[in-house]
GROMACS .gro file of N, CA, C and O in nm:
model
  396
    1MET      N    1   0.079  -0.130  -0.005
    1MET     CA    2  -0.001  -0.012  -0.002
    1MET      C    3   0.079   0.125   0.002
    1MET      O    4   0.188   0.138   0.075
    2PHE      N    5   0.053   0.224  -0.083
    2PHE     CA    6   0.128   0.343  -0.081
    2PHE      C    7   0.086   0.419   0.027
    2PHE      O    8  -0.017   0.436   0.082
    3LEU      N    9   0.184   0.483   0.082
    3LEU     CA   10   0.170   0.589   0.195
    3LEU      C   11   0.177   0.723   0.145
    3LEU      O   12   0.285   0.757   0.113
    4PHE      N   13   0.076   0.803   0.168
    4PHE     CA   14   0.077   0.950   0.132
    4PHE      C   15   0.055   1.023   0.265
    4PHE      O   16  -0.004   0.974   0.356
    5ARG      N   17   0.111   1.141   0.268
    5ARG     CA   18   0.108   1.230   0.388
    5ARG      C   19   0.035   1.353   0.348
    5ARG      O   20   0.088   1.463   0.349
    6GLY      N   21  -0.093   1.344   0.321
    6GLY     CA   22  -0.162   1.464   0.292
    6GLY      C   23  -0.252   1.506   0.391
    6GLY      O   24  -0.226   1.465   0.513
    7LEU      N   25  -0.353   1.590   0.379
    7LEU     CA   26  -0.432   1.650   0.464
    7LEU      C   27  -0.550   1.556   0.499
    7LEU      O   28  -0.618   1.575   0.607
    8GLU      N   29  -0.583   1.466   0.414
    8GLU     CA   30  -0.706   1.374   0.433
    8GLU      C   31  -0.651   1.241   0.464
    8GLU      O   32  -0.547   1.193   0.442
    9SER      N   33  -0.736   1.171   0.550
    9SER     CA   34  -0.701   1.026   0.596
    9SER      C   35  -0.737   0.934   0.471
    9SER      O   36  -0.822   0.970   0.372
   10HIS      N   37  -0.686   0.817   0.475
   10HIS     CA   38  -0.715   0.723   0.371
   10HIS      C   39  -0.850   0.689   0.377
   10HIS      O   40  -0.917   0.673   0.264
   11PRO      N   41  -0.907   0.656   0.490
   11PRO     CA   42  -1.067   0.612   0.486
   11PRO      C   43  -1.150   0.724   0.432
   11PRO      O   44  -1.251   0.706   0.360
   12ARG      N   45  -1.116   0.860   0.462
   12ARG     CA   46  -1.186   0.972   0.392
   12ARG      C   47  -1.178   0.982   0.254
   12ARG      O   48  -1.278   0.982   0.178
   13SER      N   49  -1.057   0.942   0.194
   13SER     CA   50  -1.044   0.941   0.051
   13SER      C   51  -1.114   0.824  -0.013
   13SER      O   52  -1.183   0.842  -0.121
   14LEU      N   53  -1.126   0.712   0.065
   14LEU     CA   54  -1.194   0.592   0.012
   14LEU      C   55  -1.332   0.606   0.010
   14LEU      O   56  -1.415   0.580  -0.090
   15VAL      N   57  -1.402   0.684   0.116
   15VAL     CA   58  -1.542   0.700   0.113
   15VAL      C   59  -1.569   0.798   0.008
   15VAL      O   60  -1.694   0.799  -0.063
   16LYS      N   61  -1.492   0.907  -0.009
   16LYS     CA   62  -1.537   1.003  -0.113
   16LYS      C   63  -1.521   0.932  -0.258
   16LYS      O   64  -1.598   0.959  -0.344
   17ALA      N   65  -1.436   0.835  -0.285
   17ALA     CA   66  -1.423   0.779  -0.396
   17ALA      C   67  -1.548   0.682  -0.433
   17ALA      O   68  -1.601   0.685  -0.542
   18ILE      N   69  -1.591   0.618  -0.325
   18ILE     CA   70  -1.704   0.532  -0.327
   18ILE      C   71  -1.834   0.614  -0.361
   18ILE      O   72  -1.912   0.577  -0.440
   19SER      N   73  -1.851   0.715  -0.279
   19SER     CA   74  -1.976   0.799  -0.306
   19SER      C   75  -1.974   0.873  -0.448
   19SER      O   76  -2.070   0.879  -0.512
   20TRP      N   77  -1.851   0.917  -0.490
   20TRP     CA   78  -1.852   0.978  -0.633
   20TRP      C   79  -1.880   0.873  -0.725
   20TRP      O   80  -1.947   0.885  -0.836
   21ARG      N   81  -1.835   0.737  -0.712
   21ARG     CA   82  -1.853   0.644  -0.812
   21ARG      C   83  -1.993   0.600  -0.814
   21ARG      O   84  -2.046   0.558  -0.923
   22THR      N   85  -2.060   0.596  -0.712
   22THR     CA   86  -2.207   0.571  -0.705
   22THR      C   87  -2.277   0.677  -0.802
   22THR      O   88  -2.360   0.626  -0.883
   23VAL      N   89  -2.249   0.808  -0.781
   23VAL     CA   90  -2.308   0.898  -0.875
   23VAL      C   91  -2.279   0.888  -1.028
   23VAL      O   92  -2.359   0.881  -1.107
   24GLY      N   93  -2.154   0.856  -1.042
   24GLY     CA   94  -2.087   0.829  -1.164
   24GLY      C   95  -2.150   0.710  -1.239
   24GLY      O   96  -2.162   0.701  -1.362
   25SER      N   97  -2.162   0.596  -1.166
   25SER     CA   98  -2.217   0.483  -1.221
   25SER      C   99  -2.356   0.488  -1.258
   25SER      O  100  -2.410   0.431  -1.357
   26ILE      N  101  -2.435   0.565  -1.176
   26ILE     CA  102  -2.577   0.592  -1.218
   26ILE      C  103  -2.581   0.650  -1.352
   26ILE      O  104  -2.664   0.640  -1.437
   27ASP      N  105  -2.498   0.766  -1.357
   27ASP     CA  106  -2.483   0.836  -1.480
   27ASP      C  107  -2.436   0.748  -1.603
   27ASP      O  108  -2.517   0.764  -1.704
   28THR      N  109  -2.355   0.675  -1.577
   28THR     CA  110  -2.301   0.568  -1.686
   28THR      C  111  -2.416   0.482  -1.726
   28THR      O  112  -2.421   0.446  -1.844
   29PHE      N  113  -2.484   0.426  -1.634
   29PHE     CA  114  -2.599   0.340  -1.658
   29PHE      C  115  -2.700   0.415  -1.749
   29PHE      O  116  -2.748   0.342  -1.847
   30VAL      N  117  -2.740   0.542  -1.702
   30VAL     CA  118  -2.845   0.607  -1.767
   30VAL      C  119  -2.801   0.634  -1.918
   30VAL      O  120  -2.876   0.610  -2.007
   31LEU      N  121  -2.676   0.679  -1.928
   31LEU     CA  122  -2.622   0.695  -2.078
   31LEU      C  123  -2.619   0.569  -2.150
   31LEU      O  124  -2.655   0.572  -2.266
   32GLY      N  125  -2.568   0.463  -2.085
   32GLY     CA  126  -2.572   0.333  -2.144
   32GLY      C  127  -2.709   0.285  -2.197
   32GLY      O  128  -2.728   0.237  -2.303
   33MET      N  129  -2.813   0.313  -2.116
   33MET     CA  130  -2.939   0.287  -2.163
   33MET      C  131  -2.982   0.364  -2.293
   33MET      O  132  -3.048   0.321  -2.387
   34LEU      N  133  -2.947   0.489  -2.285
   34LEU     CA  134  -2.973   0.584  -2.397
   34LEU      C  135  -2.907   0.553  -2.532
   34LEU      O  136  -2.973   0.546  -2.640
   35PHE      N  137  -2.783   0.512  -2.510
   35PHE     CA  138  -2.699   0.470  -2.630
   35PHE      C  139  -2.732   0.334  -2.677
   35PHE      O  140  -2.688   0.318  -2.802
   36THR      N  141  -2.770   0.253  -2.606
   36THR     CA  142  -2.798   0.116  -2.657
   36THR      C  143  -2.945   0.084  -2.686
   36THR      O  144  -2.982  -0.035  -2.696
   37GLY      N  145  -3.023   0.188  -2.681
   37GLY     CA  146  -3.175   0.172  -2.712
   37GLY      C  147  -3.242   0.100  -2.601
   37GLY      O  148  -3.348   0.045  -2.635
   38GLY      N  149  -3.200   0.122  -2.487
   38GLY     CA  150  -3.268   0.070  -2.366
   38GLY      C  151  -3.227  -0.064  -2.322
   38GLY      O  152  -3.301  -0.136  -2.243
   39ASP      N  153  -3.116  -0.109  -2.365
   39ASP     CA  154  -3.065  -0.241  -2.326
   39ASP      C  155  -3.007  -0.256  -2.193
   39ASP      O  156  -2.883  -0.212  -2.173
   40ALA      N  157  -3.079  -0.287  -2.096
   40ALA     CA  158  -3.041  -0.278  -1.954
   40ALA      C  159  -2.917  -0.365  -1.921
   40ALA      O  160  -2.838  -0.334  -1.846
   41LYS      N  161  -2.917  -0.476  -1.985
   41LYS     CA  162  -2.797  -0.574  -1.952
   41LYS      C  163  -2.667  -0.505  -2.004
   41LYS      O  164  -2.571  -0.518  -1.936
   42VAL      N  165  -2.664  -0.459  -2.121
   42VAL     CA  166  -2.539  -0.401  -2.177
   42VAL      C  167  -2.507  -0.265  -2.077
   42VAL      O  168  -2.396  -0.255  -2.035
   43ALA      N  169  -2.615  -0.196  -2.069
   43ALA     CA  170  -2.583  -0.073  -1.969
   43ALA      C  171  -2.526  -0.115  -1.828
   43ALA      O  172  -2.447  -0.031  -1.775
   44GLY      N  173  -2.581  -0.222  -1.779
   44GLY     CA  174  -2.543  -0.258  -1.639
   44GLY      C  175  -2.408  -0.322  -1.657
   44GLY      O  176  -2.315  -0.300  -1.576
   45SER      N  177  -2.360  -0.383  -1.768
   45SER     CA  178  -2.237  -0.440  -1.777
   45SER      C  179  -2.136  -0.332  -1.774
   45SER      O  180  -2.018  -0.332  -1.713
   46ILE      N  181  -2.165  -0.224  -1.864
   46ILE     CA  182  -2.076  -0.097  -1.873
   46ILE      C  183  -2.064  -0.039  -1.741
   46ILE      O  184  -1.947  -0.020  -1.692
   47ALA      N  185  -2.180  -0.017  -1.668
   47ALA     CA  186  -2.164   0.052  -1.541
   47ALA      C  187  -2.091  -0.031  -1.429
   47ALA      O  188  -2.023   0.020  -1.351
   48GLY      N  189  -2.120  -0.160  -1.446
   48GLY     CA  190  -2.057  -0.242  -1.336
   48GLY      C  191  -1.907  -0.258  -1.354
   48GLY      O  192  -1.836  -0.253  -1.244
   49THR      N  193  -1.868  -0.262  -1.473
   49THR     CA  194  -1.732  -0.290  -1.494
   49THR      C  195  -1.637  -0.142  -1.463
   49THR      O  196  -1.542  -0.168  -1.396
   50GLU      N  197  -1.693  -0.034  -1.501
   50GLU     CA  198  -1.641   0.089  -1.473
   50GLU      C  199  -1.620   0.118  -1.324
   50GLU      O  200  -1.536   0.199  -1.278
   51VAL      N  201  -1.694   0.063  -1.242
   51VAL     CA  202  -1.701   0.090  -1.086
   51VAL      C  203  -1.571   0.071  -1.028
   51VAL      O  204  -1.512   0.154  -0.964
   52ILE      N  205  -1.530  -0.048  -1.053
   52ILE     CA  206  -1.396  -0.098  -0.983
   52ILE      C  207  -1.272  -0.020  -1.029
   52ILE      O  208  -1.199   0.047  -0.947
   53THR      N  209  -1.251  -0.003  -1.152
   53THR     CA  210  -1.149   0.068  -1.211
   53THR      C  211  -1.149   0.227  -1.169
   53THR      O  212  -1.047   0.283  -1.128
   54LYS      N  213  -1.267   0.284  -1.173
   54LYS     CA  214  -1.274   0.426  -1.146
   54LYS      C  215  -1.249   0.462  -1.006
   54LYS      O  216  -1.227   0.551  -0.959
   55ILE      N  217  -1.318   0.361  -0.904
   55ILE     CA  218  -1.284   0.383  -0.760
   55ILE      C  219  -1.147   0.385  -0.728
   55ILE      O  220  -1.081   0.470  -0.667
   56LEU      N  221  -1.056   0.294  -0.794
   56LEU     CA  222  -0.926   0.284  -0.770
   56LEU      C  223  -0.850   0.411  -0.821
   56LEU      O  224  -0.767   0.465  -0.760
   57LEU      N  225  -0.884   0.445  -0.945
   57LEU     CA  226  -0.821   0.567  -1.018
   57LEU      C  227  -0.863   0.690  -0.929
   57LEU      O  228  -0.775   0.766  -0.911
   58PHE      N  229  -0.961   0.701  -0.885
   58PHE     CA  230  -1.004   0.819  -0.817
   58PHE      C  231  -0.941   0.834  -0.676
   58PHE      O  232  -0.891   0.926  -0.635
   59TYR      N  233  -0.929   0.713  -0.614
   59TYR     CA  234  -0.846   0.710  -0.484
   59TYR      C  235  -0.717   0.756  -0.495
   59TYR      O  236  -0.667   0.849  -0.422
   60PHE      N  237  -0.644   0.700  -0.593
   60PHE     CA  238  -0.520   0.741  -0.610
   60PHE      C  239  -0.498   0.875  -0.655
   60PHE      O  240  -0.402   0.952  -0.623
   61HIS      N  241  -0.589   0.917  -0.737
   61HIS     CA  242  -0.584   1.063  -0.790
   61HIS      C  243  -0.602   1.158  -0.667
   61HIS      O  244  -0.531   1.259  -0.648
   62GLU      N  245  -0.695   1.128  -0.583
   62GLU     CA  246  -0.704   1.205  -0.457
   62GLU      C  247  -0.587   1.212  -0.368
   62GLU      O  248  -0.541   1.309  -0.314
   63ARG      N  249  -0.530   1.090  -0.337
   63ARG     CA  250  -0.422   1.092  -0.270
   63ARG      C  251  -0.290   1.162  -0.321
   63ARG      O  252  -0.223   1.233  -0.254
   64ALA      N  253  -0.287   1.144  -0.456
   64ALA     CA  254  -0.170   1.226  -0.507
   64ALA      C  255  -0.187   1.378  -0.502
   64ALA      O  256  -0.111   1.454  -0.464
   65TRP      N  257  -0.323   1.422  -0.520
   65TRP     CA  258  -0.353   1.566  -0.508
   65TRP      C  259  -0.330   1.612  -0.373
   65TRP      O  260  -0.299   1.728  -0.339
   66SER      N  261  -0.346   1.535  -0.268
   66SER     CA  262  -0.343   1.568  -0.124
   66SER      C  263  -0.186   1.601  -0.103
   66SER      O  264  -0.170   1.677   0.003
   67LEU      N  265  -0.099   1.554  -0.174
   67LEU     CA  266   0.043   1.591  -0.165
   67LEU      C  267   0.070   1.734  -0.216
   67LEU      O  268   0.182   1.784  -0.179
   68VAL      N  269  -0.004   1.787  -0.311
   68VAL     CA  270   0.022   1.912  -0.372
   68VAL      C  271  -0.019   2.017  -0.273
   68VAL      O  272  -0.128   2.028  -0.228
   69LYS      N  273   0.089   2.103  -0.247
   69LYS     CA  274   0.052   2.208  -0.146
   69LYS      C  275  -0.017   2.320  -0.208
   69LYS      O  276  -0.093   2.404  -0.128
   70TRP      N  277  -0.024   2.338  -0.334
   70TRP     CA  278  -0.088   2.465  -0.392
   70TRP      C  279  -0.231   2.451  -0.361
   70TRP      O  280  -0.298   2.351  -0.373
   71GLY      N  281  -0.288   2.572  -0.327
   71GLY     CA  282  -0.425   2.580  -0.307
   71GLY      C  283  -0.489   2.543  -0.153
   71GLY      O  284  -0.582   2.567  -0.131
   72HIS      N  285  -0.378   2.482  -0.081
   72HIS     CA  286  -0.416   2.453   0.052
   72HIS      C  287  -0.408   2.569   0.142
   72HIS      O  288  -0.315   2.653   0.118
   73ARG      N  289  -0.509   2.607   0.220
   73ARG     CA  290  -0.501   2.711   0.323
   73ARG      C  291  -0.461   2.656   0.466
   73ARG      O  292  -0.500   2.541   0.494
   74PRO      N  293  -0.371   2.740   0.533
   74PRO     CA  294  -0.326   2.703   0.656
   74PRO      C  295  -0.443   2.692   0.754
   74PRO      O  296  -0.534   2.767   0.753
   75TYR      N  297  -0.425   2.599   0.860
   75TYR     CA  298  -0.518   2.595   0.970
   75TYR      C  299  -0.485   2.721   1.053
   75TYR      O  300  -0.374   2.756   1.079
   76PRO      N  301  -0.592   2.796   1.107
   76PRO     CA  302  -0.565   2.912   1.195
   76PRO      C  303  -0.483   2.857   1.308
   76PRO      O  304  -0.506   2.759   1.369
   77GLY      N  305  -0.383   2.950   1.350
   77GLY     CA  306  -0.302   2.924   1.470
   77GLY      C  307  -0.195   2.830   1.457
   77GLY      O  308  -0.129   2.781   1.553
   78ASN      N  309  -0.180   2.776   1.312
   78ASN     CA  310  -0.063   2.682   1.312
   78ASN      C  311   0.044   2.741   1.232
   78ASN      O  312   0.050   2.733   1.121
   79ALA      N  313   0.141   2.786   1.317
   79ALA     CA  314   0.269   2.861   1.268
   79ALA      C  315   0.360   2.769   1.201
   79ALA      O  316   0.450   2.804   1.130
   80GLU      N  317   0.354   2.636   1.230
   80GLU     CA  318   0.450   2.553   1.173
   80GLU      C  319   0.429   2.519   1.033
   80GLU      O  320   0.504   2.459   0.967
   81GLN      N  321   0.293   2.537   0.980
   81GLN     CA  322   0.259   2.503   0.854
   81GLN      C  323   0.332   2.588   0.732
   81GLN      O  324   0.362   2.714   0.779
   82VAL      N  325   0.382   2.544   0.639
   82VAL     CA  326   0.459   2.634   0.555
   82VAL      C  327   0.395   2.626   0.406
   82VAL      O  328   0.330   2.518   0.377
   83ASP      N  329   0.416   2.725   0.330
   83ASP     CA  330   0.378   2.732   0.185
   83ASP      C  331   0.499   2.755   0.100
   83ASP      O  332   0.543   2.867   0.118
   84GLU      N  333   0.522   2.659   0.019
   84GLU     CA  334   0.636   2.675  -0.066
   84GLU      C  335   0.776   2.724   0.012
   84GLU      O  336   0.859   2.785  -0.026
   85GLY      N  337   0.772   2.643   0.136
   85GLY     CA  338   0.905   2.659   0.218
   85GLY      C  339   0.901   2.786   0.312
   85GLY      O  340   1.007   2.820   0.360
   86ILE      N  341   0.795   2.875   0.302
   86ILE     CA  342   0.796   2.990   0.376
   86ILE      C  343   0.702   2.986   0.493
   86ILE      O  344   0.582   2.935   0.482
   87PRO      N  345   0.757   3.001   0.608
   87PRO     CA  346   0.671   2.980   0.723
   87PRO      C  347   0.555   3.075   0.727
   87PRO      O  348   0.570   3.190   0.677
   88LEU      N  349   0.440   3.036   0.778
   88LEU     CA  350   0.335   3.108   0.781
   88LEU      C  351   0.298   3.156   0.918
   88LEU      O  352   0.314   3.100   1.013
   89THR      N  353   0.267   3.295   0.932
   89THR     CA  354   0.227   3.356   1.046
   89THR      C  355   0.090   3.313   1.093
   89THR      O  356  -0.002   3.293   1.028
   90PRO      N  357   0.079   3.279   1.232
   90PRO     CA  358  -0.045   3.226   1.288
   90PRO      C  359  -0.165   3.333   1.277
   90PRO      O  360  -0.282   3.288   1.260
   91ALA      N  361  -0.140   3.461   1.285
   91ALA     CA  362  -0.240   3.549   1.291
   91ALA      C  363  -0.297   3.575   1.147
   91ALA      O  364  -0.433   3.590   1.139
   92THR      N  365  -0.232   3.583   1.046
   92THR     CA  366  -0.277   3.615   0.914
   92THR      C  367  -0.277   3.498   0.819
   92THR      O  368  -0.354   3.502   0.721
   93GLY      N  369  -0.193   3.402   0.840
   93GLY     CA  370  -0.180   3.287   0.747
   93GLY      C  371  -0.099   3.330   0.622
   93GLY      O  372  -0.077   3.259   0.537
   94SER      N  373  -0.030   3.443   0.634
   94SER     CA  374   0.039   3.489   0.505
   94SER      C  375   0.181   3.443   0.531
   94SER      O  376   0.233   3.438   0.653
   95GLY      N  377   0.248   3.440   0.423
   95GLY     CA  378   0.400   3.408   0.430
   95GLY      C  379   0.473   3.526   0.465
   95GLY      O  380   0.438   3.641   0.462
   96ILE      N  381   0.592   3.497   0.527
   96ILE     CA  382   0.683   3.596   0.548
   96ILE      C  383   0.734   3.673   0.413
   96ILE      O  384   0.759   3.598   0.318
   97ALA      N  385   0.751   3.802   0.411
   97ALA     CA  386   0.785   3.868   0.290
   97ALA      C  387   0.913   3.820   0.241
   97ALA      O  388   1.023   3.797   0.307
   98ARG      N  389   0.922   3.806   0.120
   98ARG     CA  390   1.046   3.754   0.036
   98ARG      C  391   1.123   3.875   0.014
   98ARG      O  392   1.076   3.990  -0.024
   99PRO      N  393   1.252   3.880   0.014
   99PRO     CA  394   1.345   3.987  -0.012
   99PRO      C  395   1.336   4.016  -0.166
   99PRO      O  396   1.305   3.944  -0.259
   0.00000   0.00000   0.00000
């Protein structure tokens, strides 16, 4: 198992992946029904197959993005958190001015 040190826990990323895939699979099934002329068996096969691969892809995508510091906001009062190597002040969350 890959270990990532992001802001989210592994269970949170997994639950988000499963909930998103549920929505995505319903969408895939409906589109499959439309494109196959209402063939529920084919639409179900398509939706069922993509569930597993896309849960795994989304999970690793989320974990990889959790490593990217860009766009993260510091927690209030956490002076140890850094943005691009610049310590953040607890009061404002802004970086120390660069020379």
